[in-house]
mmCIF file of C-alpha atoms in Angstrom:
data_model
loop_
_atom_site.group_PDB
_atom_site.id
_atom_site.type_symbol
_atom_site.label_atom_id
_atom_site.label_comp_id
_atom_site.label_asym_id
_atom_site.label_seq_id
_atom_site.Cartn_x
_atom_site.Cartn_y
_atom_site.Cartn_z
ATOM 1 C CA UNK T 1 19.269 88.857 -63.511
ATOM 2 C CA UNK T 2 17.421 86.567 -61.145
ATOM 3 C CA UNK T 3 14.429 87.674 -59.057
ATOM 4 C CA UNK T 4 15.406 85.303 -56.264
ATOM 5 C CA UNK T 5 15.857 86.703 -52.787
ATOM 6 C CA UNK T 6 17.593 84.944 -49.901
ATOM 7 C CA UNK T 7 15.297 83.473 -47.233
ATOM 8 C CA UNK T 8 17.788 84.447 -44.534
ATOM 9 C CA UNK T 9 21.467 85.185 -44.160
ATOM 10 C CA UNK T 10 24.104 84.221 -41.634
ATOM 11 C CA UNK T 11 27.032 86.490 -40.906
ATOM 12 C CA UNK T 12 29.862 86.558 -38.415
ATOM 13 C CA UNK T 13 27.656 88.817 -36.261
ATOM 14 C CA UNK T 14 25.390 85.767 -35.680
ATOM 15 C CA UNK T 15 28.306 83.803 -34.240
ATOM 16 C CA UNK T 16 30.605 83.735 -31.242
ATOM 17 C CA UNK T 17 34.265 83.920 -32.248
ATOM 18 C CA UNK T 18 36.909 82.547 -29.880
ATOM 19 C CA UNK T 19 40.625 82.837 -30.531
ATOM 20 C CA UNK T 20 43.310 80.729 -28.907
ATOM 21 C CA UNK T 21 46.939 79.767 -29.172
ATOM 22 C CA UNK T 22 46.953 76.909 -31.588
ATOM 23 C CA UNK T 23 49.818 74.903 -30.075
ATOM 24 C CA UNK T 24 51.627 72.056 -31.775
ATOM 25 C CA UNK T 25 54.780 72.371 -33.868
ATOM 26 C CA UNK T 26 55.793 75.881 -34.851
ATOM 27 C CA UNK T 27 57.757 77.031 -31.868
ATOM 28 C CA UNK T 28 57.677 80.530 -30.476
ATOM 29 C CA UNK T 29 55.342 81.949 -33.111
ATOM 30 C CA UNK T 30 52.477 79.668 -32.090
ATOM 31 C CA UNK T 31 53.222 80.142 -28.405
ATOM 32 C CA UNK T 32 52.874 83.935 -28.678
ATOM 33 C CA UNK T 33 50.020 84.508 -31.157
ATOM 34 C CA UNK T 34 46.368 83.579 -30.882
ATOM 35 C CA UNK T 35 45.916 82.424 -34.464
ATOM 36 C CA UNK T 36 43.544 79.501 -33.785
ATOM 37 C CA UNK T 37 39.861 80.358 -34.281
ATOM 38 C CA UNK T 38 36.671 78.612 -33.154
ATOM 39 C CA UNK T 39 33.367 79.930 -34.487
ATOM 40 C CA UNK T 40 30.064 78.894 -32.893
ATOM 41 C CA UNK T 41 26.750 79.753 -34.575
ATOM 42 C CA UNK T 42 24.638 80.835 -31.632
ATOM 43 C CA UNK T 43 21.192 79.750 -32.872
ATOM 44 C CA UNK T 44 22.159 76.297 -34.132
ATOM 45 C CA UNK T 45 25.135 75.468 -31.914
ATOM 46 C CA UNK T 46 27.211 74.494 -34.978
ATOM 47 C CA UNK T 47 30.969 74.800 -34.463
ATOM 48 C CA UNK T 48 33.821 75.272 -36.907
ATOM 49 C CA UNK T 49 37.472 75.416 -35.899
ATOM 50 C CA UNK T 50 40.742 76.114 -37.674
ATOM 51 C CA UNK T 51 44.305 76.295 -36.427
ATOM 52 C CA UNK T 52 46.270 75.262 -39.498
ATOM 53 C CA UNK T 53 47.260 78.682 -40.842
ATOM 54 C CA UNK T 54 49.570 81.232 -39.306
ATOM 55 C CA UNK T 55 47.072 84.006 -39.955
ATOM 56 C CA UNK T 56 44.067 84.494 -37.681
ATOM 57 C CA UNK T 57 42.210 86.023 -40.633
ATOM 58 C CA UNK T 58 42.725 82.914 -42.803
ATOM 59 C CA UNK T 59 41.790 80.632 -39.910
ATOM 60 C CA UNK T 60 38.627 82.663 -39.282
ATOM 61 C CA UNK T 61 37.558 82.235 -42.910
ATOM 62 C CA UNK T 62 38.253 78.478 -42.778
ATOM 63 C CA UNK T 63 36.456 78.061 -39.424
ATOM 64 C CA UNK T 64 33.365 79.893 -40.725
ATOM 65 C CA UNK T 65 33.278 77.675 -43.819
ATOM 66 C CA UNK T 66 33.591 74.527 -41.665
ATOM 67 C CA UNK T 67 30.805 75.728 -39.381
ATOM 68 C CA UNK T 68 28.539 76.403 -42.382
ATOM 69 C CA UNK T 69 29.274 72.949 -43.841
ATOM 70 C CA UNK T 70 28.602 71.056 -40.599
ATOM 71 C CA UNK T 71 25.661 68.662 -40.286
ATOM 72 C CA UNK T 72 24.267 70.576 -37.293
ATOM 73 C CA UNK T 73 24.191 73.834 -39.251
ATOM 74 C CA UNK T 74 22.587 72.196 -42.277
ATOM 75 C CA UNK T 75 19.772 70.777 -40.138
ATOM 76 C CA UNK T 76 19.162 74.226 -38.655
ATOM 77 C CA UNK T 77 19.291 75.739 -42.142
ATOM 78 C CA UNK T 78 16.582 73.352 -43.400
ATOM 79 C CA UNK T 79 14.344 74.190 -40.432
ATOM 80 C CA UNK T 80 14.817 77.918 -40.993
ATOM 81 C CA UNK T 81 14.018 77.527 -44.700
ATOM 82 C CA UNK T 82 10.835 75.617 -43.814
ATOM 83 C CA UNK T 83 9.905 78.316 -41.306
ATOM 84 C CA UNK T 84 10.550 81.119 -43.836
ATOM 85 C CA UNK T 85 8.477 79.443 -46.562
ATOM 86 C CA UNK T 86 5.611 78.578 -44.215
ATOM 87 C CA UNK T 87 6.132 74.818 -44.494
ATOM 88 C CA UNK T 88 7.154 74.345 -40.854
ATOM 89 C CA UNK T 89 3.547 74.006 -39.666
ATOM 90 C CA UNK T 90 2.971 71.349 -42.333
ATOM 91 C CA UNK T 91 6.070 69.455 -41.206
ATOM 92 C CA UNK T 92 5.035 69.692 -37.538
ATOM 93 C CA UNK T 93 1.568 68.305 -38.364
ATOM 94 C CA UNK T 94 3.181 65.370 -40.191
ATOM 95 C CA UNK T 95 5.464 64.687 -37.216
ATOM 96 C CA UNK T 96 2.507 64.837 -34.802
ATOM 97 C CA UNK T 97 0.540 62.426 -37.022
ATOM 98 C CA UNK T 98 3.481 60.030 -37.255
ATOM 99 C CA UNK T 99 4.252 60.175 -33.526
ATOM 100 C CA UNK T 100 0.641 59.462 -32.497
ATOM 101 C CA UNK T 101 0.686 56.876 -29.661
ATOM 102 C CA UNK T 102 -1.152 54.371 -31.887
ATOM 103 C CA UNK T 103 1.787 54.434 -34.326
ATOM 104 C CA UNK T 104 4.475 53.797 -31.719
ATOM 105 C CA UNK T 105 5.410 50.396 -30.391
ATOM 106 C CA UNK T 106 7.370 50.404 -27.154
ATOM 107 C CA UNK T 107 9.271 47.293 -26.123
ATOM 108 C CA UNK T 108 11.234 46.528 -22.980
ATOM 109 C CA UNK T 109 13.576 43.703 -22.136
ATOM 110 C CA UNK T 110 12.293 41.708 -19.176
ATOM 111 C CA UNK T 111 14.122 38.592 -18.003
ATOM 112 C CA UNK T 112 16.091 38.490 -21.245
ATOM 113 C CA UNK T 113 12.996 38.616 -23.484
ATOM 114 C CA UNK T 114 11.651 41.587 -25.427
ATOM 115 C CA UNK T 115 7.981 42.293 -24.709
ATOM 116 C CA UNK T 116 5.675 45.098 -25.668
ATOM 117 C CA UNK T 117 5.219 47.751 -23.011
ATOM 118 C CA UNK T 118 1.431 47.115 -22.882
ATOM 119 C CA UNK T 119 2.014 43.415 -22.014
ATOM 120 C CA UNK T 120 3.926 44.217 -18.838
#
């Protein structure tokens, strides 16, 4: 057995779940039941949606999986992992060092020519 423990967990309680009529082909059944599901992870803003199945339960499972696989959620997940392991401060220091004004070159287009901001 492994001694590993999760850094954090995400459950449906951390999300907003919206149901809707999925529309499209399918006739009366789709017009009467709210089987489409959209799940939004509140902290990251990641969204997953499913409307393919006839079952709201199946669509909810698919929407949650899509939300968890989204690029927005994965970025949030990496930040949370860095925060949980104490590496976030190290990352922020590196970003501050990199974004120092001496390391940034700002150019603007003036009269069709690109010039450095300091030359203007």
